[in-house]
mmCIF file of C-alpha atoms and ligand atoms in Angstrom:
data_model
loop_
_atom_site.group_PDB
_atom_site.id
_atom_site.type_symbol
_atom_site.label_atom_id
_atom_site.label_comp_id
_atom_site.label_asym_id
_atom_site.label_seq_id
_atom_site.Cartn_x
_atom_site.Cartn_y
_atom_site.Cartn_z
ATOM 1 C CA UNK M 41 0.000 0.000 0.000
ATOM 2 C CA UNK M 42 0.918 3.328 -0.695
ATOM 3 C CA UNK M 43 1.772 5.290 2.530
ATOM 4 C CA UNK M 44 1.028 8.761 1.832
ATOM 5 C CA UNK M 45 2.655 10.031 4.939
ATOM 6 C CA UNK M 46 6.525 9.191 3.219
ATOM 7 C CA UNK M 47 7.638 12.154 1.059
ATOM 8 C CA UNK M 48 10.705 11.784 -1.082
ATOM 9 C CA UNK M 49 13.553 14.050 0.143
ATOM 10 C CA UNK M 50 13.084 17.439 -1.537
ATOM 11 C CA UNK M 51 17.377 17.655 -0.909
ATOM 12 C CA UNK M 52 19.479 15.226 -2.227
ATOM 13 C CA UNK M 53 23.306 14.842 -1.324
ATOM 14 C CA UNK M 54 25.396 12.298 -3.699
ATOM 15 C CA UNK M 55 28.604 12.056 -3.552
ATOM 16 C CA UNK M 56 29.832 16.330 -4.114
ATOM 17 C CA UNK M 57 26.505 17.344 -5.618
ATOM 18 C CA UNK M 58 23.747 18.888 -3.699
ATOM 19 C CA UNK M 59 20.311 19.159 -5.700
ATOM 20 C CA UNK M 60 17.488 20.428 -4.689
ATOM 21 C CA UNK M 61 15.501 23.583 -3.888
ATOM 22 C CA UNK M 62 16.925 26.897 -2.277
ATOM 23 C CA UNK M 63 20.310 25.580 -3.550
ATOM 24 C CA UNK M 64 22.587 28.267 -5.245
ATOM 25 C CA UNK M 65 25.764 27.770 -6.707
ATOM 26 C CA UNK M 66 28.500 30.028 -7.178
ATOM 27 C CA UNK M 67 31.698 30.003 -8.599
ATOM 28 C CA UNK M 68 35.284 31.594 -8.023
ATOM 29 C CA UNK M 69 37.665 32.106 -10.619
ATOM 30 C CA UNK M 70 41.682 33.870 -9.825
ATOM 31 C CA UNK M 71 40.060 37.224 -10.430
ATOM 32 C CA UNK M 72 37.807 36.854 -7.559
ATOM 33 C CA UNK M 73 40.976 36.208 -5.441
ATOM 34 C CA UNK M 74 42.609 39.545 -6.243
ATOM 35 C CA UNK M 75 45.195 40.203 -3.239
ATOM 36 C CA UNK M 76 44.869 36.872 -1.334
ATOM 37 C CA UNK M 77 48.097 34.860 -2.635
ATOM 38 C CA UNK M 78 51.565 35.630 -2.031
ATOM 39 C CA UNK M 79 53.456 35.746 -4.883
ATOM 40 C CA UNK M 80 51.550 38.753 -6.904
ATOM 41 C CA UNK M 81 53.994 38.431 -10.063
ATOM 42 C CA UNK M 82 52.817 34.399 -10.949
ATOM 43 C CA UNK M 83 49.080 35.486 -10.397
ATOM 44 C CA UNK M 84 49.166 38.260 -12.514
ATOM 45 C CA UNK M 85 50.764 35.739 -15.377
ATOM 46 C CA UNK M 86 47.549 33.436 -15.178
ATOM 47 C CA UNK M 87 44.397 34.064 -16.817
ATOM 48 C CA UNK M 88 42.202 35.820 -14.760
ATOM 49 C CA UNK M 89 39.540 33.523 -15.382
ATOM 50 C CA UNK M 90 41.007 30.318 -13.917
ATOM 51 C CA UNK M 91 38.409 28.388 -11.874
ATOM 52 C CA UNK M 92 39.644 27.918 -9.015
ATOM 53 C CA UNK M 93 36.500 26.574 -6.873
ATOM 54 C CA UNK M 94 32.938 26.477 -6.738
ATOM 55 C CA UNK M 95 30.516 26.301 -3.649
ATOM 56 C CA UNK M 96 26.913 25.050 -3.796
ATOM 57 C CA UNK M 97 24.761 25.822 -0.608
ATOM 58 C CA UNK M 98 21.124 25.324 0.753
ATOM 59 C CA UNK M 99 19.923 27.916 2.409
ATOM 60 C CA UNK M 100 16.613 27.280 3.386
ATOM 61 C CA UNK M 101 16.339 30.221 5.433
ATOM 62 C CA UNK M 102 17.427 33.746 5.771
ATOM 63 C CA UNK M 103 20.807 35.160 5.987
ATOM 64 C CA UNK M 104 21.078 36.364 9.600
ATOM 65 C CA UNK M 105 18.253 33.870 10.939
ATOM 66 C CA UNK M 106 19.212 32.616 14.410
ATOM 67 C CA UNK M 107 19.316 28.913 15.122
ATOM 68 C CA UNK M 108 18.669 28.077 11.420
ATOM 69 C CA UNK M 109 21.551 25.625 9.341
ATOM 70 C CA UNK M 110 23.116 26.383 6.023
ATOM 71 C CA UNK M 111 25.113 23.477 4.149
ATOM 72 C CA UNK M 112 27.727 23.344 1.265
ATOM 73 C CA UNK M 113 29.935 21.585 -0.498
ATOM 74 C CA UNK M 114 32.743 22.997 -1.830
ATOM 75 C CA UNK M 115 34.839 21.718 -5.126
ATOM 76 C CA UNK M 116 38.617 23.202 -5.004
ATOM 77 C CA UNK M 117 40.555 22.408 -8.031
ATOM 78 C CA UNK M 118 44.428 21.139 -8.763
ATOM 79 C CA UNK M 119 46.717 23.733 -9.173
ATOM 80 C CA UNK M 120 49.168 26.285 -7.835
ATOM 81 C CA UNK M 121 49.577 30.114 -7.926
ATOM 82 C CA UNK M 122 53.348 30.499 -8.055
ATOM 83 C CA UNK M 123 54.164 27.852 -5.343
ATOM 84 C CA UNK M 124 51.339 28.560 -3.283
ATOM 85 C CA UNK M 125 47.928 25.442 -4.059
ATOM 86 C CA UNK M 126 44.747 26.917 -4.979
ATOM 87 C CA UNK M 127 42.226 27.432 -2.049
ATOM 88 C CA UNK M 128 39.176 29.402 -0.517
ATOM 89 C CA UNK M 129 39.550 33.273 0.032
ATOM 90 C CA UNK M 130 39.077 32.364 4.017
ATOM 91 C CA UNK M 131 37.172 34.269 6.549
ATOM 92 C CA UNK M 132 36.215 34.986 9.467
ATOM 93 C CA UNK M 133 32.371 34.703 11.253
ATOM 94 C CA UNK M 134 31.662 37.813 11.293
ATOM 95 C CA UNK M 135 29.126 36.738 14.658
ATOM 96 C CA UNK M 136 32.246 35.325 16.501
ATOM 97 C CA UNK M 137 30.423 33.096 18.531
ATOM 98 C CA UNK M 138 29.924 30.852 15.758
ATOM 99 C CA UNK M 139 31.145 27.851 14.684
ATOM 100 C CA UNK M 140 31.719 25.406 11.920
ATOM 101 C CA UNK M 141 31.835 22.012 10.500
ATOM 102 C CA UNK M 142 33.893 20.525 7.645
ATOM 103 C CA UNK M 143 34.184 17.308 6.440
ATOM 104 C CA UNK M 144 36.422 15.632 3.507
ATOM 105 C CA UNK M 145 34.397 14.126 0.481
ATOM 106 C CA UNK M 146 37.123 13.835 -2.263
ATOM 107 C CA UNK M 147 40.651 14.322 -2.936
ATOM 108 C CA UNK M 148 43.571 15.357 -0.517
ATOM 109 C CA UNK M 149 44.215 19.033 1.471
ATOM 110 C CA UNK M 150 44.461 21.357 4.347
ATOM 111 C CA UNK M 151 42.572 22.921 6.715
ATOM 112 C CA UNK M 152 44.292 26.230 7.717
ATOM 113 C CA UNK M 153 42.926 27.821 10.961
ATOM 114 C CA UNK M 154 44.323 31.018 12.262
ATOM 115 C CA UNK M 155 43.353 32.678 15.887
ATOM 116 C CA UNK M 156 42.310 36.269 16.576
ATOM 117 C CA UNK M 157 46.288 36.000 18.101
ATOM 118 C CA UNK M 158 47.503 35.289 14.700
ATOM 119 C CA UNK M 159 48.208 31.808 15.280
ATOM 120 C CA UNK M 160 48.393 29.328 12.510
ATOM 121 C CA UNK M 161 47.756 25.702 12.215
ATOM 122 C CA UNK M 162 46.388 22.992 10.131
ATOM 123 C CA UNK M 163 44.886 19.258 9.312
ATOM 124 C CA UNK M 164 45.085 17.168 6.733
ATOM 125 C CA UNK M 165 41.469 16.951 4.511
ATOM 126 C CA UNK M 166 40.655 13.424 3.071
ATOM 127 C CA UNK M 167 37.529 11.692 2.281
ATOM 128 C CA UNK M 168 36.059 10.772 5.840
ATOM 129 C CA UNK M 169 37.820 13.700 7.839
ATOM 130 C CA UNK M 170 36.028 15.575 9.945
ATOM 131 C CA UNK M 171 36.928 18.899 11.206
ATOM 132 C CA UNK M 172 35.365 21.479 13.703
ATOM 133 C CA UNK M 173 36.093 25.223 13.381
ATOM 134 C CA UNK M 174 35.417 26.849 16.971
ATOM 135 C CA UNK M 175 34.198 30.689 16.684
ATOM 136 C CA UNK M 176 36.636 33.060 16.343
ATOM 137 C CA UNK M 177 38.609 30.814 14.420
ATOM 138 C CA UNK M 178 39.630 31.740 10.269
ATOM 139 C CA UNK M 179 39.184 29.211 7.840
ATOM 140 C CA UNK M 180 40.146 28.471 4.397
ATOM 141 C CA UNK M 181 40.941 24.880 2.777
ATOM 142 C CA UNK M 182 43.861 24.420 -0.052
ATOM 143 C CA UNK M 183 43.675 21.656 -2.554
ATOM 144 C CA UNK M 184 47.008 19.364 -1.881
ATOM 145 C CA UNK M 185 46.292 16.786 -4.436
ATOM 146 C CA UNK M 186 46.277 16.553 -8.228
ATOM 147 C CA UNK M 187 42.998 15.943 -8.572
ATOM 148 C CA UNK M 188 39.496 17.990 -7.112
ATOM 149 C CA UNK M 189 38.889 18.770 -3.506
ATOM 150 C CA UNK M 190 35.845 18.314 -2.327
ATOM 151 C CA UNK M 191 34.726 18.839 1.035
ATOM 152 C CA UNK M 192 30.980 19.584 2.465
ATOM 153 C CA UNK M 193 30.447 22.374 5.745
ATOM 154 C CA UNK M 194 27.292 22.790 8.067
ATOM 155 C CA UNK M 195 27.190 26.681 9.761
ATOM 156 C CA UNK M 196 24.866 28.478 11.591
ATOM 157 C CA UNK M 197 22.668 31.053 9.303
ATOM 158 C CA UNK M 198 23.735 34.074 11.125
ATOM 159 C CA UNK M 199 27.737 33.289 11.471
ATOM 160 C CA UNK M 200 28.284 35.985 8.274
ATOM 161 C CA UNK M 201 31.429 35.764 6.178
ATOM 162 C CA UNK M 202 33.957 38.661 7.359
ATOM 163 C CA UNK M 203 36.003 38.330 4.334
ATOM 164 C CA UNK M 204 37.395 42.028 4.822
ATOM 165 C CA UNK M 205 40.203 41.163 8.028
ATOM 166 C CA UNK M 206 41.984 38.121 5.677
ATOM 167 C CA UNK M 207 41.861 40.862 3.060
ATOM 168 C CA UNK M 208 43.783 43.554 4.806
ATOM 169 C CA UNK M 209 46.136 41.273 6.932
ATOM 170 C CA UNK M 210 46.306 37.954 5.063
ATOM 171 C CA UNK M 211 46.775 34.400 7.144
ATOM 172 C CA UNK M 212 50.343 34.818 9.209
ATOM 173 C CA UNK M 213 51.379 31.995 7.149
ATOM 174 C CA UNK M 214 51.178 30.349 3.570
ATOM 175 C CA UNK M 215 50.870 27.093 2.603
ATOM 176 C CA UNK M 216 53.353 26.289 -0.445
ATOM 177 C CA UNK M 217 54.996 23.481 -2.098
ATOM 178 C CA UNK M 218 58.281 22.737 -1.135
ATOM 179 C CA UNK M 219 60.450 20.413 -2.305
ATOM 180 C CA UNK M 220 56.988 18.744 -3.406
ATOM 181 C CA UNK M 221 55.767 18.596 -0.145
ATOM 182 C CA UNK M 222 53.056 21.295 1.766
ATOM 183 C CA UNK M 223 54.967 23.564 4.241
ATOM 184 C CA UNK M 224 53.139 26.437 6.277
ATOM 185 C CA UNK M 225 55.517 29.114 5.654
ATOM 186 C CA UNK M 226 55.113 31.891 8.105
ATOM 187 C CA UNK M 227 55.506 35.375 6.837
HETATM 188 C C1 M6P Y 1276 32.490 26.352 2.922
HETATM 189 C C2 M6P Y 1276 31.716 27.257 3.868
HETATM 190 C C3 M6P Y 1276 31.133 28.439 3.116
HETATM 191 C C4 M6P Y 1276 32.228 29.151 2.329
HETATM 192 C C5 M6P Y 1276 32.959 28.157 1.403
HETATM 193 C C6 M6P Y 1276 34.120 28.787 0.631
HETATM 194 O O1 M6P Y 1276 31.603 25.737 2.048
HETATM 195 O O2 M6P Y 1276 32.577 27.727 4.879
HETATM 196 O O3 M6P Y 1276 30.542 29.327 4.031
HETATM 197 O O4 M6P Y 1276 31.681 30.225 1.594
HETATM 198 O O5 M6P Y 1276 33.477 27.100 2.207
HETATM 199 O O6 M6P Y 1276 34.972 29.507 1.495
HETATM 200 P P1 M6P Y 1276 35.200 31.072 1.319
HETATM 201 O O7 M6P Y 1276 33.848 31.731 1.431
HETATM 202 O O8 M6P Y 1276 36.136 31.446 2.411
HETATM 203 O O9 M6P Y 1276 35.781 31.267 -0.040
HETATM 204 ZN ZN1 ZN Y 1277 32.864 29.620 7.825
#
């Protein structure tokens, strides 16, 4: 018999796509990144329209709404700017108190976190890692691999996105390729 109590998921999450209603998608490309890697000389060389990543979020309620969920999964792809790897612009929450979950999907990278004290540290992203970003805590992930990056993140809908601090003062340290190998390189 037909039980007409069981709806079909109006969402659905398979593998790094998310389909479904209230889902937008938006993608970066290096122009969108203007100021955020290191070596300014090998970024202006590239084309400006380079993908770099693209995010694709449900947000099934306002931005600003307290106690309400937004979710996204976020495709980084393979490459380098000078020796620097490709990766999100980073930010901040711009309510403090907030926090954040990430979680590996696809593909190998970092998790850079800095502290309102400046400090710097990382973990590795792989499918099955799980990471949690306390408030007051910068974020931004950097695709390690040769292949995409794909990792998914749950945040509350009124963290914000205080892009504007990374902007003006940059992460303390890079991560680059060294030797073939990611170092954080502190500046
Ligand atoms: C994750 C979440 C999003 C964020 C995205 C890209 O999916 O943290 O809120 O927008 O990563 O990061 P950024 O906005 O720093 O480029
Ligand atoms: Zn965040």
């Amino acid at each position: 018999m037909n039980d007409k109590r069981i709806y079909e998921s109006p969402l659905l999450f398979i593998k790094d796509s998310l389909i479904g209603e209230n889902v937008k998608r938006s993608l970066k490309t290096l122009a969108d990144l203007q100021g955020v890697f290191r070596n300014c000389e090998a970024y202006e060389q590239m084309s400006p329209d380079t993908l770099l990543y693209e995010v694709t979020c449900h947000m099934p309620v306002e931005e600003g709404t307290i106690g309400g969920l937004y979710f996204g999964i976020t495709k980084i792809y393979p490459g380098k700017v000078g020796g620097e790897y490709f990766m999100t612009k980073g930010h901040f929450h711009t309510n403090m108190d907030c926090g954040e979950y990430y979680w590996g999907i696809e593909g190998e990278g970092r998790l850079i976190m800095m502290d309102q004290t400046r400090k710097v540290w990382s973990e590795q992203v792989f499918p099955g890692s799980l990471h949690y970003i306390p408030g007051g805590v910068a974020h931004r992930v950097a695709n390690i691999g040769n292949s995409v990056l794909s990792f998914a993140a749950c945040w509350p809908s009124n963290a914000g996105h205080n892009y504007q601090v990374i902007l003006e003062n940059g992460f303390s340290a890079s991560l680059q390729c060294v030797n073939g190998t990611p170092q954080l390189i502190e500046i």
